Coordinates of C-alpha atoms in Angstrom, one line a residue:
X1 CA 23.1 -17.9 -0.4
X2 CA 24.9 -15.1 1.6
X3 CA 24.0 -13.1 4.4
X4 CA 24.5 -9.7 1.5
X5 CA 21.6 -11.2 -0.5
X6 CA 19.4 -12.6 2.5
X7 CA 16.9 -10.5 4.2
X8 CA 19.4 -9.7 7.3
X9 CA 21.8 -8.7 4.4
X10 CA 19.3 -6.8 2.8
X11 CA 18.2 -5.1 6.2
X12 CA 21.8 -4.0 6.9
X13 CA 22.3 -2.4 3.3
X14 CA 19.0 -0.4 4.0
X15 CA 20.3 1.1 7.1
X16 CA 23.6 1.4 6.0
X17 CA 21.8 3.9 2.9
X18 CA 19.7 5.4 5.4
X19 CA 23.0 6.2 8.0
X20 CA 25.1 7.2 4.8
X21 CA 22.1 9.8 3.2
X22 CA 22.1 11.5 7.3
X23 CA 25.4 11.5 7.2
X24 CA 25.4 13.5 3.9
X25 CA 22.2 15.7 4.7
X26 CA 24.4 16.7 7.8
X27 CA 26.8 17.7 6.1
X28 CA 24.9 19.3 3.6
X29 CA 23.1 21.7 5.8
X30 CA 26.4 22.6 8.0
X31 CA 27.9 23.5 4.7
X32 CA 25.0 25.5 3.8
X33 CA 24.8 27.2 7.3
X34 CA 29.1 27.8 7.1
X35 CA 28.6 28.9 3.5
X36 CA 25.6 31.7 4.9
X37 CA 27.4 32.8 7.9
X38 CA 31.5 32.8 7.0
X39 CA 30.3 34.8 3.8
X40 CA 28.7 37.8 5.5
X41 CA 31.4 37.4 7.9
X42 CA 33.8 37.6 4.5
X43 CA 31.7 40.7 3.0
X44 CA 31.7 42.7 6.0
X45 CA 35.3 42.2 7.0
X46 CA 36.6 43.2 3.1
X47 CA 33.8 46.3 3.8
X48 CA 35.5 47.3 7.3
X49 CA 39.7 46.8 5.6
X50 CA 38.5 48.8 2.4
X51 CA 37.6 51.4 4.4
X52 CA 40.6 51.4 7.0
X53 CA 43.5 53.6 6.1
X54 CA 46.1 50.9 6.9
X55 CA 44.8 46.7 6.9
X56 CA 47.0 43.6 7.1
X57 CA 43.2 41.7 6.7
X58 CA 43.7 38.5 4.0
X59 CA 41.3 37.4 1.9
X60 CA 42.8 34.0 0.8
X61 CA 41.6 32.0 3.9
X62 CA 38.1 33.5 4.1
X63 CA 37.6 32.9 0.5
X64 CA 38.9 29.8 0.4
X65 CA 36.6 28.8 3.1
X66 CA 33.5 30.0 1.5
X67 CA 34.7 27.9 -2.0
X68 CA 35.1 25.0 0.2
X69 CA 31.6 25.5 1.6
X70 CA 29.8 26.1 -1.4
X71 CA 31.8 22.8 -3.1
X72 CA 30.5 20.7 0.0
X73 CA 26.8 21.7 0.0
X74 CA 26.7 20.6 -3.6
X75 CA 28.1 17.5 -3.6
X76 CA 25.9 17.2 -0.6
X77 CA 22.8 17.7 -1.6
X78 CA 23.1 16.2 -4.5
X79 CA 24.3 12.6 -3.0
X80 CA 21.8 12.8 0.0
X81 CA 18.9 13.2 -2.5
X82 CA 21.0 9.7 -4.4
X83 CA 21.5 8.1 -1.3
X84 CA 18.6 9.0 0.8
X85 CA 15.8 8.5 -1.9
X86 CA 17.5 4.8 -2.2
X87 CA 16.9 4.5 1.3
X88 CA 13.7 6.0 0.9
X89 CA 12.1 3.7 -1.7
X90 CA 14.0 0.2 -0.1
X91 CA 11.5 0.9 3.0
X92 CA 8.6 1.5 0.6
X93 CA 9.4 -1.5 -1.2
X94 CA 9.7 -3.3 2.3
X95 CA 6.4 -2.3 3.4
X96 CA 4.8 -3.1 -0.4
X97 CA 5.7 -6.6 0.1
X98 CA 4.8 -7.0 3.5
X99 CA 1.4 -6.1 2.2
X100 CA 1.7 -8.6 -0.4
X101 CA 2.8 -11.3 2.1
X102 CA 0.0 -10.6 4.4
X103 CA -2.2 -10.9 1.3
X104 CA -0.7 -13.9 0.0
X105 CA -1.2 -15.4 3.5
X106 CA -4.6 -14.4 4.4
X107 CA -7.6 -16.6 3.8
X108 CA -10.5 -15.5 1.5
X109 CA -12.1 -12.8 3.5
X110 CA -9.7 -11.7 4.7
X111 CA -8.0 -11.2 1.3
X112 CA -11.2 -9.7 0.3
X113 CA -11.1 -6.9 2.8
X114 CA -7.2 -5.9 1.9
X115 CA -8.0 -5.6 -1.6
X116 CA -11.2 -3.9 -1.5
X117 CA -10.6 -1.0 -3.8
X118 CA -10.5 2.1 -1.1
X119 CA -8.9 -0.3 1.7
X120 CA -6.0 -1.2 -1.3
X121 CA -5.6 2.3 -2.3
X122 CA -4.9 3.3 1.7
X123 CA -2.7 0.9 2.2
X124 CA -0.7 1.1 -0.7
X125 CA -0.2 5.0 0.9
X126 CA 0.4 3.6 4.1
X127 CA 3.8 1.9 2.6
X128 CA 4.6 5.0 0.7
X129 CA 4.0 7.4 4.3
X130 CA 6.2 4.7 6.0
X131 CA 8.8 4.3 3.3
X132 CA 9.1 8.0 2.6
X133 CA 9.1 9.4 6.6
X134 CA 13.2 8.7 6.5
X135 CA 13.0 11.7 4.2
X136 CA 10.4 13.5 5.5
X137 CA 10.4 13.6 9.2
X138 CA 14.0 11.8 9.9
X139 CA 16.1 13.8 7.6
X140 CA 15.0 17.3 8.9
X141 CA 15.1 16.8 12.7
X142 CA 18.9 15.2 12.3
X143 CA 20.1 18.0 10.1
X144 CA 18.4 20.4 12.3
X145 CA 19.8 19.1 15.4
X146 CA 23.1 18.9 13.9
X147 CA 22.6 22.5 12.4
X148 CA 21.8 24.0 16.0
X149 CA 24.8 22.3 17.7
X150 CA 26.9 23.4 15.2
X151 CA 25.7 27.0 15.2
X152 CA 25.3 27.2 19.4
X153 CA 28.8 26.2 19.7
X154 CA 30.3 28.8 16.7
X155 CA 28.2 31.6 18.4
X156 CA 29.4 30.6 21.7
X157 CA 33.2 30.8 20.7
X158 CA 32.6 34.3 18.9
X159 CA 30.8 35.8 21.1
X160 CA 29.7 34.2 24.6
X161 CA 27.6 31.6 26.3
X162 CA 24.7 34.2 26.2
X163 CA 23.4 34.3 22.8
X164 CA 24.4 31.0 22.6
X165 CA 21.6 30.0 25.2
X166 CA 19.0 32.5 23.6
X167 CA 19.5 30.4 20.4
X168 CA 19.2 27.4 21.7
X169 CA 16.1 28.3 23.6
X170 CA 14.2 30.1 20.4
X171 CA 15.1 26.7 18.5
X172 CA 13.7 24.8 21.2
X173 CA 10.9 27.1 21.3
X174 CA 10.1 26.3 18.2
X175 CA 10.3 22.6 18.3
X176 CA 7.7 22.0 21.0
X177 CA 5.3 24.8 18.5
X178 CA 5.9 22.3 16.1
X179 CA 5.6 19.2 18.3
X180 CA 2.0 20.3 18.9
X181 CA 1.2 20.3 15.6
X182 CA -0.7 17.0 15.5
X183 CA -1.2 14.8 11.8
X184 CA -4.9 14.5 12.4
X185 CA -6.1 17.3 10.3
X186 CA -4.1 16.0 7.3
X187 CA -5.3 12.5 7.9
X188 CA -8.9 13.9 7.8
X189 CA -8.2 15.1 4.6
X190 CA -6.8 12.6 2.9
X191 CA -9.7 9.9 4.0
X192 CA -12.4 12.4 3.3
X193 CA -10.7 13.1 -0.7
X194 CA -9.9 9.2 -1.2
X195 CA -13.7 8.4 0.5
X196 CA -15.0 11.3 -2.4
X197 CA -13.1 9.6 -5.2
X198 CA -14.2 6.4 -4.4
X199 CA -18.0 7.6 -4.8
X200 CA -17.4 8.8 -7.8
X201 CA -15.8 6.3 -9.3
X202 CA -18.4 3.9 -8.4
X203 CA -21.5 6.2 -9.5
X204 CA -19.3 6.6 -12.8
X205 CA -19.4 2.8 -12.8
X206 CA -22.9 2.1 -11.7
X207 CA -24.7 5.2 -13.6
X208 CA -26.7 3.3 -15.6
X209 CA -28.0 1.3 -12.4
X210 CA -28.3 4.6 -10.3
X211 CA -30.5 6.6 -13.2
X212 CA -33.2 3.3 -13.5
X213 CA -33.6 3.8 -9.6
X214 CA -33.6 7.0 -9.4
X215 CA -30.6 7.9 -7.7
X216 CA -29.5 10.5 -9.2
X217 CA -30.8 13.1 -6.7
X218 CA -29.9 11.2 -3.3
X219 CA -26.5 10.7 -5.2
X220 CA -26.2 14.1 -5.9
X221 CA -26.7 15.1 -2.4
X222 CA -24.6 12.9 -1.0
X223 CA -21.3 13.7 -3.1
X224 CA -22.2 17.4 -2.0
X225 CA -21.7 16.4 1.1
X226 CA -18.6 14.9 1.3
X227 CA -17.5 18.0 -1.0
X228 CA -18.8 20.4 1.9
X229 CA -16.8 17.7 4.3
X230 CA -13.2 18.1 2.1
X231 CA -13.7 21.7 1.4
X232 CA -13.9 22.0 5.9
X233 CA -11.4 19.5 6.5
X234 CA -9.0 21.4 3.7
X235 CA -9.7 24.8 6.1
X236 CA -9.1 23.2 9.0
X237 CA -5.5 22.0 7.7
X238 CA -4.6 25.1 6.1
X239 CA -6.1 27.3 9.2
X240 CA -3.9 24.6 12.1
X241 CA -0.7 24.9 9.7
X242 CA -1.3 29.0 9.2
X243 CA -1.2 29.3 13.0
X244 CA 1.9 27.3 13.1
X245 CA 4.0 28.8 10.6
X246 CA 3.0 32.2 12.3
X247 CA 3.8 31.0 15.4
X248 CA 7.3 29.8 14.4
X249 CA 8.4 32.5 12.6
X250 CA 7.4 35.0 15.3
X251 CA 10.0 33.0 17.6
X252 CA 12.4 32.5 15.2
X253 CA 12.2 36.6 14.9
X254 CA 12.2 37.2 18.3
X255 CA 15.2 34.5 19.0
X256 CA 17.3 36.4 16.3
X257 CA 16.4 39.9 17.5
X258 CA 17.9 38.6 21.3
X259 CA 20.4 36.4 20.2
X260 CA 22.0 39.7 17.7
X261 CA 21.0 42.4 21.2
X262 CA 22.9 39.9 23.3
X263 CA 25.9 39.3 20.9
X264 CA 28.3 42.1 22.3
X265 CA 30.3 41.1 19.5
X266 CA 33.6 42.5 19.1
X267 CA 33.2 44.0 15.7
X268 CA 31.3 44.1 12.6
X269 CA 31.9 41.0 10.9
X270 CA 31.0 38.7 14.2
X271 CA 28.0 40.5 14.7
X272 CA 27.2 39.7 10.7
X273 CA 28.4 36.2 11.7
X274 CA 26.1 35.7 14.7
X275 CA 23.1 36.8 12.7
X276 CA 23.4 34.7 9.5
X277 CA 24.3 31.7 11.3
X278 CA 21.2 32.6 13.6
X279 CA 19.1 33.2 10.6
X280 CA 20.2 29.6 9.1
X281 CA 19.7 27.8 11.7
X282 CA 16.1 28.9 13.0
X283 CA 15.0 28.7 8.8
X284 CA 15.8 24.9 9.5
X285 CA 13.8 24.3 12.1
X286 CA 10.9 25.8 10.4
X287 CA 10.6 22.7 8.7
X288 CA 10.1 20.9 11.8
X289 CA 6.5 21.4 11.6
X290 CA 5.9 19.5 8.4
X291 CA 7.8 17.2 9.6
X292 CA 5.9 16.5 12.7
X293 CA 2.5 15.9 10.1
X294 CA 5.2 13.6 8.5
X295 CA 5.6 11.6 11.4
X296 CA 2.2 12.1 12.7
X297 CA 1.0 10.4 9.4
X298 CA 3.7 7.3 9.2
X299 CA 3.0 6.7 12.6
X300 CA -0.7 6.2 11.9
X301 CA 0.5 4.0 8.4
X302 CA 2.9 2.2 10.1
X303 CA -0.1 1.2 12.6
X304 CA -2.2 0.3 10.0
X305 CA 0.0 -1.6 7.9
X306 CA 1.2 -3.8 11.3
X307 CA -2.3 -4.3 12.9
X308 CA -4.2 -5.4 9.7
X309 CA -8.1 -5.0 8.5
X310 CA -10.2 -5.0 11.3
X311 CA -13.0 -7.7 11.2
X312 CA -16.2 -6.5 10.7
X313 CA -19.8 -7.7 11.4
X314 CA -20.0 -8.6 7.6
X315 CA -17.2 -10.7 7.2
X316 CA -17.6 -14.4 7.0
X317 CA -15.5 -16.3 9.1
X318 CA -13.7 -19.5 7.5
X319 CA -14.1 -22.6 9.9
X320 CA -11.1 -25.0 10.8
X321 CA -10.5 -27.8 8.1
X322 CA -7.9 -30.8 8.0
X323 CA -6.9 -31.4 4.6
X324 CA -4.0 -33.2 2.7
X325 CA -2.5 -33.3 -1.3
X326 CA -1.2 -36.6 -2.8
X327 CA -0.5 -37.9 -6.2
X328 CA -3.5 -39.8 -6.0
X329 CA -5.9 -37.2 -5.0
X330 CA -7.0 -34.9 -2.3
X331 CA -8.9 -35.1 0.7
X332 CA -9.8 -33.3 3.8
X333 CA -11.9 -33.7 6.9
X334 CA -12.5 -32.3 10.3
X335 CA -14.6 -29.9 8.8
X336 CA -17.6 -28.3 11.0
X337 CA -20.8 -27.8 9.2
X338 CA -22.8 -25.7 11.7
X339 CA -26.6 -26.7 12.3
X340 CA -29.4 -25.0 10.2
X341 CA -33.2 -25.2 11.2
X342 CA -33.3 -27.9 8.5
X343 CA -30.3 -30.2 9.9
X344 CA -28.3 -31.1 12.5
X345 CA -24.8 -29.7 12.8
X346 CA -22.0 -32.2 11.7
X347 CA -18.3 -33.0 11.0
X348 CA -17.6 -33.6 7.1
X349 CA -14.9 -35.3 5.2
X350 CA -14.2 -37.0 1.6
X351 CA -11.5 -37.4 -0.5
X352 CA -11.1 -36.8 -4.9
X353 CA -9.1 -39.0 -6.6
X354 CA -7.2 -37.0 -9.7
X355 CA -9.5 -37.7 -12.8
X356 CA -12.7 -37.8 -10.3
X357 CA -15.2 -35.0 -9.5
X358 CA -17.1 -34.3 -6.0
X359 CA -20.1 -32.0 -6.0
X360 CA -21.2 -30.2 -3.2
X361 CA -24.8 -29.8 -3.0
X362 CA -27.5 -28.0 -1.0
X363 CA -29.8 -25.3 -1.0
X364 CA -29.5 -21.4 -0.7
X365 CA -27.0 -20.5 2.3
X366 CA -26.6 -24.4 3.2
X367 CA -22.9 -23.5 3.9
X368 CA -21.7 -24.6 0.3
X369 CA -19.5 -21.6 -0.4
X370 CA -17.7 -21.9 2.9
X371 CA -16.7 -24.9 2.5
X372 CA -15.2 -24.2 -0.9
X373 CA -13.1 -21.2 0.6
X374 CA -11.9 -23.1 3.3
X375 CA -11.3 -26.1 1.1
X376 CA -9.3 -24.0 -1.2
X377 CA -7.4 -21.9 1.8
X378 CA -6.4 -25.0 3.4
X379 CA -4.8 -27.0 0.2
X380 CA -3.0 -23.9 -0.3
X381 CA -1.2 -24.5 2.8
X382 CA -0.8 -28.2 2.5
X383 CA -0.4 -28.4 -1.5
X384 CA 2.6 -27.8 -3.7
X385 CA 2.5 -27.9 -7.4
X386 CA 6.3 -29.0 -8.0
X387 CA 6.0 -30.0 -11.5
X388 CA 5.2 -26.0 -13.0
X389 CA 1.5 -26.5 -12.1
X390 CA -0.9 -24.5 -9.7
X391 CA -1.0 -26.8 -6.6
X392 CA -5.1 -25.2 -6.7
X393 CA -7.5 -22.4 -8.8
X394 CA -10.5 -21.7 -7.3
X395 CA -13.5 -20.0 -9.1
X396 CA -15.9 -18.1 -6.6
X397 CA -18.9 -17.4 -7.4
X398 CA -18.0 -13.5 -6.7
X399 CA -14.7 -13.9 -8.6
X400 CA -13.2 -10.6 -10.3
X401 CA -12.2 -9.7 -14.1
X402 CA -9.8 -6.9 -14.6
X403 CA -10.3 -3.6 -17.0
X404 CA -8.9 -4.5 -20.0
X405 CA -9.2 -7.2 -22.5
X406 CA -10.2 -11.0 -22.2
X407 CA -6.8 -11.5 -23.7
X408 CA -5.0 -9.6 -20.9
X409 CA -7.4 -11.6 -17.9
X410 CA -6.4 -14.7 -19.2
X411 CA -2.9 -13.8 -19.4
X412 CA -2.6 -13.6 -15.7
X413 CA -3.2 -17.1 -15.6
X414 CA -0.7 -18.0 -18.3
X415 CA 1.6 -15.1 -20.1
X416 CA 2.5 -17.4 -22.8
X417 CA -0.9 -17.4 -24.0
X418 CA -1.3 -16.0 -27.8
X419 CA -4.5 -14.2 -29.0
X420 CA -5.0 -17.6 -31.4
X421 CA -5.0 -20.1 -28.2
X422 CA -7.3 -17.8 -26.8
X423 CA -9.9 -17.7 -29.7
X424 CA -9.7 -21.4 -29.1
X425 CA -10.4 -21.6 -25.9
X426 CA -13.2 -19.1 -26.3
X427 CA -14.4 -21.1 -28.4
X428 CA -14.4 -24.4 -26.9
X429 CA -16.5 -22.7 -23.8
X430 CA -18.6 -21.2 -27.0
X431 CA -18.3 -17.9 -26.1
X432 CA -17.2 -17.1 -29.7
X433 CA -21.0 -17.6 -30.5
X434 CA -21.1 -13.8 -28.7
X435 CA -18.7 -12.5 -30.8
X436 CA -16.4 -12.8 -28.1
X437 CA -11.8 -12.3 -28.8
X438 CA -9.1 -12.2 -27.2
X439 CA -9.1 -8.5 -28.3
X440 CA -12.8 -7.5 -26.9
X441 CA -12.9 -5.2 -24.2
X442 CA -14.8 -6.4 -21.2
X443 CA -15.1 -3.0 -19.1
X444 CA -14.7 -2.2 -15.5
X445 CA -15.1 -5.3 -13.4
X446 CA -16.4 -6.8 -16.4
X447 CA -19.8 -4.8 -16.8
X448 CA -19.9 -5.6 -20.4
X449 CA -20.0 -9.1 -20.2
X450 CA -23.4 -10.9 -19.1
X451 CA -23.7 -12.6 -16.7
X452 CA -23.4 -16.3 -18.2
X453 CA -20.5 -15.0 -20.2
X454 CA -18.9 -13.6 -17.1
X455 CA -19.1 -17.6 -15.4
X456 CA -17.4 -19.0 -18.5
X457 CA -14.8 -16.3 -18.5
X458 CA -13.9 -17.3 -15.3
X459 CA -13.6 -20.8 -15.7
X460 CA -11.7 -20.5 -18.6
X461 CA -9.2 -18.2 -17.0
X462 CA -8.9 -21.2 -14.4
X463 CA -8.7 -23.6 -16.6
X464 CA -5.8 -21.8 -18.4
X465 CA -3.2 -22.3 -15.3
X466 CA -3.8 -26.3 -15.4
X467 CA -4.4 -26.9 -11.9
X468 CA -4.2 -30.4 -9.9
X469 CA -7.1 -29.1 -8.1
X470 CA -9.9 -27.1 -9.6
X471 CA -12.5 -25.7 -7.0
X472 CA -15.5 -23.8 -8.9
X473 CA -18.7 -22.3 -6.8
X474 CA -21.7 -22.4 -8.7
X475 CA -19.9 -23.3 -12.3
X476 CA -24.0 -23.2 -14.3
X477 CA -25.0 -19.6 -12.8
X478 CA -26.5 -17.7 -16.1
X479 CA -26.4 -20.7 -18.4
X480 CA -28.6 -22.2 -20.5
X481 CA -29.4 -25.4 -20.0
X482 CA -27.6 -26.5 -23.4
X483 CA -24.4 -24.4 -22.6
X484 CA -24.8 -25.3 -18.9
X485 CA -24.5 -29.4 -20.0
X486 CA -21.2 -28.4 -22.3
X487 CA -19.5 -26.6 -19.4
X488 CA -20.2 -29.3 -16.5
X489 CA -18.8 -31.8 -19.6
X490 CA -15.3 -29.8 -19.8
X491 CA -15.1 -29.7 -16.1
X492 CA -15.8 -33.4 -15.7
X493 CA -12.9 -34.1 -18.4
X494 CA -10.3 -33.2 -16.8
X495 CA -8.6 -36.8 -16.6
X496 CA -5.8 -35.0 -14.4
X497 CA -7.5 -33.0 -12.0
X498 CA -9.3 -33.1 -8.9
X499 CA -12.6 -30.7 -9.3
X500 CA -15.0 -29.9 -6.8
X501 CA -18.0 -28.4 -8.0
X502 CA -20.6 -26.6 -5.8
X503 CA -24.2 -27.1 -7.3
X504 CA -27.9 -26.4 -6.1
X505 CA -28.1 -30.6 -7.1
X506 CA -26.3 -32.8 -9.1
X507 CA -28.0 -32.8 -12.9
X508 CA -28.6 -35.6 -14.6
X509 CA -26.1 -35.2 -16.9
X510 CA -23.3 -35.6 -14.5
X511 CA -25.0 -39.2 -13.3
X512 CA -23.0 -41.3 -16.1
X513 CA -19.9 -39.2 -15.9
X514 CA -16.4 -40.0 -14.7
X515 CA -15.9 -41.1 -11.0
X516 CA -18.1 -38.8 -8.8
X517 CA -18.8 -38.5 -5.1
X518 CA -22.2 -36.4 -3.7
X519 CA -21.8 -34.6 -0.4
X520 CA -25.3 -33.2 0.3
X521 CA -24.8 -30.1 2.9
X522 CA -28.9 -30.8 3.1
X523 CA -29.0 -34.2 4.5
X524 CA -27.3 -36.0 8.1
X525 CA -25.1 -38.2 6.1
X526 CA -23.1 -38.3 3.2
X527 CA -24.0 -40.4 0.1
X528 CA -21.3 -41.7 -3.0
X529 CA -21.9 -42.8 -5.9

């Protein structure tokens, strides 16, 4: 593969689109600023030879000028807003699959916390704030320092060093006013409206829960609040970025009021000149105050996006496991089951042959689920799937189902699936007894599924990407006994897999099944059988 199409080749084709659109905002805005100030310099000197008995002024040049000006800033401004949004979405795209990456690296709580609804949605804007600063923040402080030196140094040869300076000084002027202007007031905004949309979407969700407790009230009060809490933070935006724009513009008035008094320009048409390319030039680096949010808010993003989810005091922490992926089977050991009241603390191992089943058993919090997510996060790491197949599918016992249909959850296991093989599969998990397609809606998160229903989904979504190793917490939660037996049967058939299964106890209909190994979490040693 060559450099072009590695990531180093990929990094230098994003800055060389991000160099080329400055290049072309640059000139862009100098042709803009020319174009402003060489055609009042145009108007007024055809003005002053119309009304001049004799003239030997020539219009050719001038007007040429101006044509060439005006042909510049469009082809400018259109290929800066080609090239630059290029630029522009690359970074975005960058920072997206960073966030990917991360995810795809991350063990189970930690993946939990980055695609938490709210966390997701914020960082998702995080990549766009990063991406989209080139245009935002990068973009107008080049063309405006460009713009100013171009400007100084015309005024300077027209005129004289004097309202040369005084330009310079009202545009510096005006970037410290707009340096000052700190991102926190729109970053207030933005978490308070995301944090009000995320209540409401979850009391949309979880009416019918909220009304049976009587919520409805404390609910109510509480979305007030946030809406008093927006409506403040919106005023305190719009009142910080009021003050600003006032501020600028009086500076911007009172640096073209001194640079035009301090001209002493020869005649008409350089006094016209000085003030248009005055006037261009400080309407520029009005925009320097947005910008400064801009980079106020991709600085924060970028932050965000580089230091990850903090840990909180909820989080479960994954402990250290050794574990390895053969042809024969998998294993793993080293692992450190912490002591309970109940138990001593202990180091566990075991190893599943493909075709065999172990079952992890234990009481309520015994550790059960932990050892399942760091069973799964580890083989991850040490397992490949090289012939097409999932190296590992895991089933929490929290797992998630997508808005939309079954057919379209079990399609993210395997595309290829068609609404008939579905059916089928439903059916051999007897979920068709509910009435249950490939066609049938199962709402947000799942909510109109029961919760037995919702198991089975899950394990046949699993099931559907053919796994060498299948890891399922809790596979019987919301069964029947009868449907309980028929799923434990299809899991212990799998003359190809490796399945661990996390149970309360191993049932007695598992006792003559294929080869299965017992690791009690409840007891000092482990027992096979």
């Amino acid at each position: 593969m060559s450099s072009r199409r590695g990531p180093n080749g990929r990094d230098r084709r994003a800055r060389s689109l991000a160099a080329g659109g400055l290049a072309l905002a640059v000139v862009a805005e100098l042709s803009s600023v020319g174009l402003l100030g060489l055609s009042g310099w145009f108007i007024s000197a055809c003005a002053v030879a119309g009304a001049a008995t004799v003239s030997s002024f020539s219009y050719i040049a001038p007007s040429g000028g101006v044509r060439a000006f005006a042909l510049a800033r469009v082809a400018g401004n259109y290929s800066k807003r080609l090239v630059l949004h290029a630029a522009a979405l690359r970074r975005v795209a960058t920072a997206r699959a960073g966030l990917f990456d991360r995810a795809a690296g991350a063990d189970r709580a930690q993946a939990d916390r980055l695609w938490s609804g709210e966390l997701l949605d914020r960082s998702m804007a995080d990549a766009d704030s990063a991406g989209m600063a080139l245009i935002e923040f990068t973009t107008p402080v080049t063309v405006t320092a460009a713009s100013t030196v171009g400007a100084v140094l015309a005024v300077a040869v027209s005129t004289s060093l004097v309202p040369a300076a005084v330009l310079a000084a009202g545009v510096v002027g005006m970037v410290v006013i707009a340096h000052r202007t700190p991102g926190i007031a729109r970053e207030t905004e933005q978490h308070t409206r995301k944090a009000l949309r995320a209540e409401l979407v979850t009391a949309v969700d979880a009416w019918t829960e909220l009304a049976s407790l009587g919520a409805a009230e404390e609910l109510a009060a509480r979305t007030t609040a946030r809406l008093t809490r927006l409506d403040i933070a919106r005023e305190v935006s719009g009142r910080r970025r009021h003050r600003t724009t006032l501020a600028t513009g009086l500076i911007g008035t009172a640096t073209l009021t001194a640079t035009a008094a301090a001209g002493s320009a020869p005649d008409a048409p350089t006094f016209v000149l000085v003030a248009l390319l005055s006037l261009g030039v400080l309407a520029q680096a009005e925009q320097l105050a947005a910008a400064a949010e801009a980079r106020a808010a991709a600085k924060a993003a970028h932050h965000r996006l580089t230091a990850g989810a903090p840990i909180t005091m909820g989080d479960t922490v994954v402990p250290g496991i050794r574990s390895w992926s053969t042809e024969q089977g998998i294993g793993f050991a080293d692992y450190p089951l912490p002591p309970m009241a109940l138990r001593p603390g202990r180091v566990l191992g075991a190893t599943v042959a493909r075709g065999a089943t172990l079952v992890v058993t234990g009481r309520s919090g015994s550790g059960k689920s932990t050892l399942l997510r760091a069973l799964a996060s580890s083989l991850r790491q040490a397992a490949d799937g090289h012939d097409g197949r999932p190296a590992v599918a895991a089933v929490a016992a929290d797992d998630h189902l997508f808005t939309g249909t079954l057919g379209s959850n079990w399609r993210l296991a395997d595309a290829a699936l068609t609404d008939d093989e579905i059916d089928e599969r439903l059916s051999q998990l007897r979920l068709n007894d509910s009435g249950l397609t490939a066609t049938t809606p199962v709402g947000p998160g799942g909510r109109q599924l029961s919760g037995g229903e919702l198991r089975r989904v899950y394990l046949g979504r699993a099931l559907a990407r053919h796994p060498h190793v299948l890891i399922v917490d809790e596979p019987t939660t919301g069964l029947d006994d009868r449907t309980a037996r028929h799923v434990l049967g299809i899991l212990t058939n799998l003359p190809d897999t490796a399945v661990v299964l996390a149970l309360h106890d191993v049932p007695a209909c598992l006792e003559p099944a294929r080869p299965l190994t017992r690791l009690p979490l409840d007891h000092t040693s482990q027992e096979a059988s």
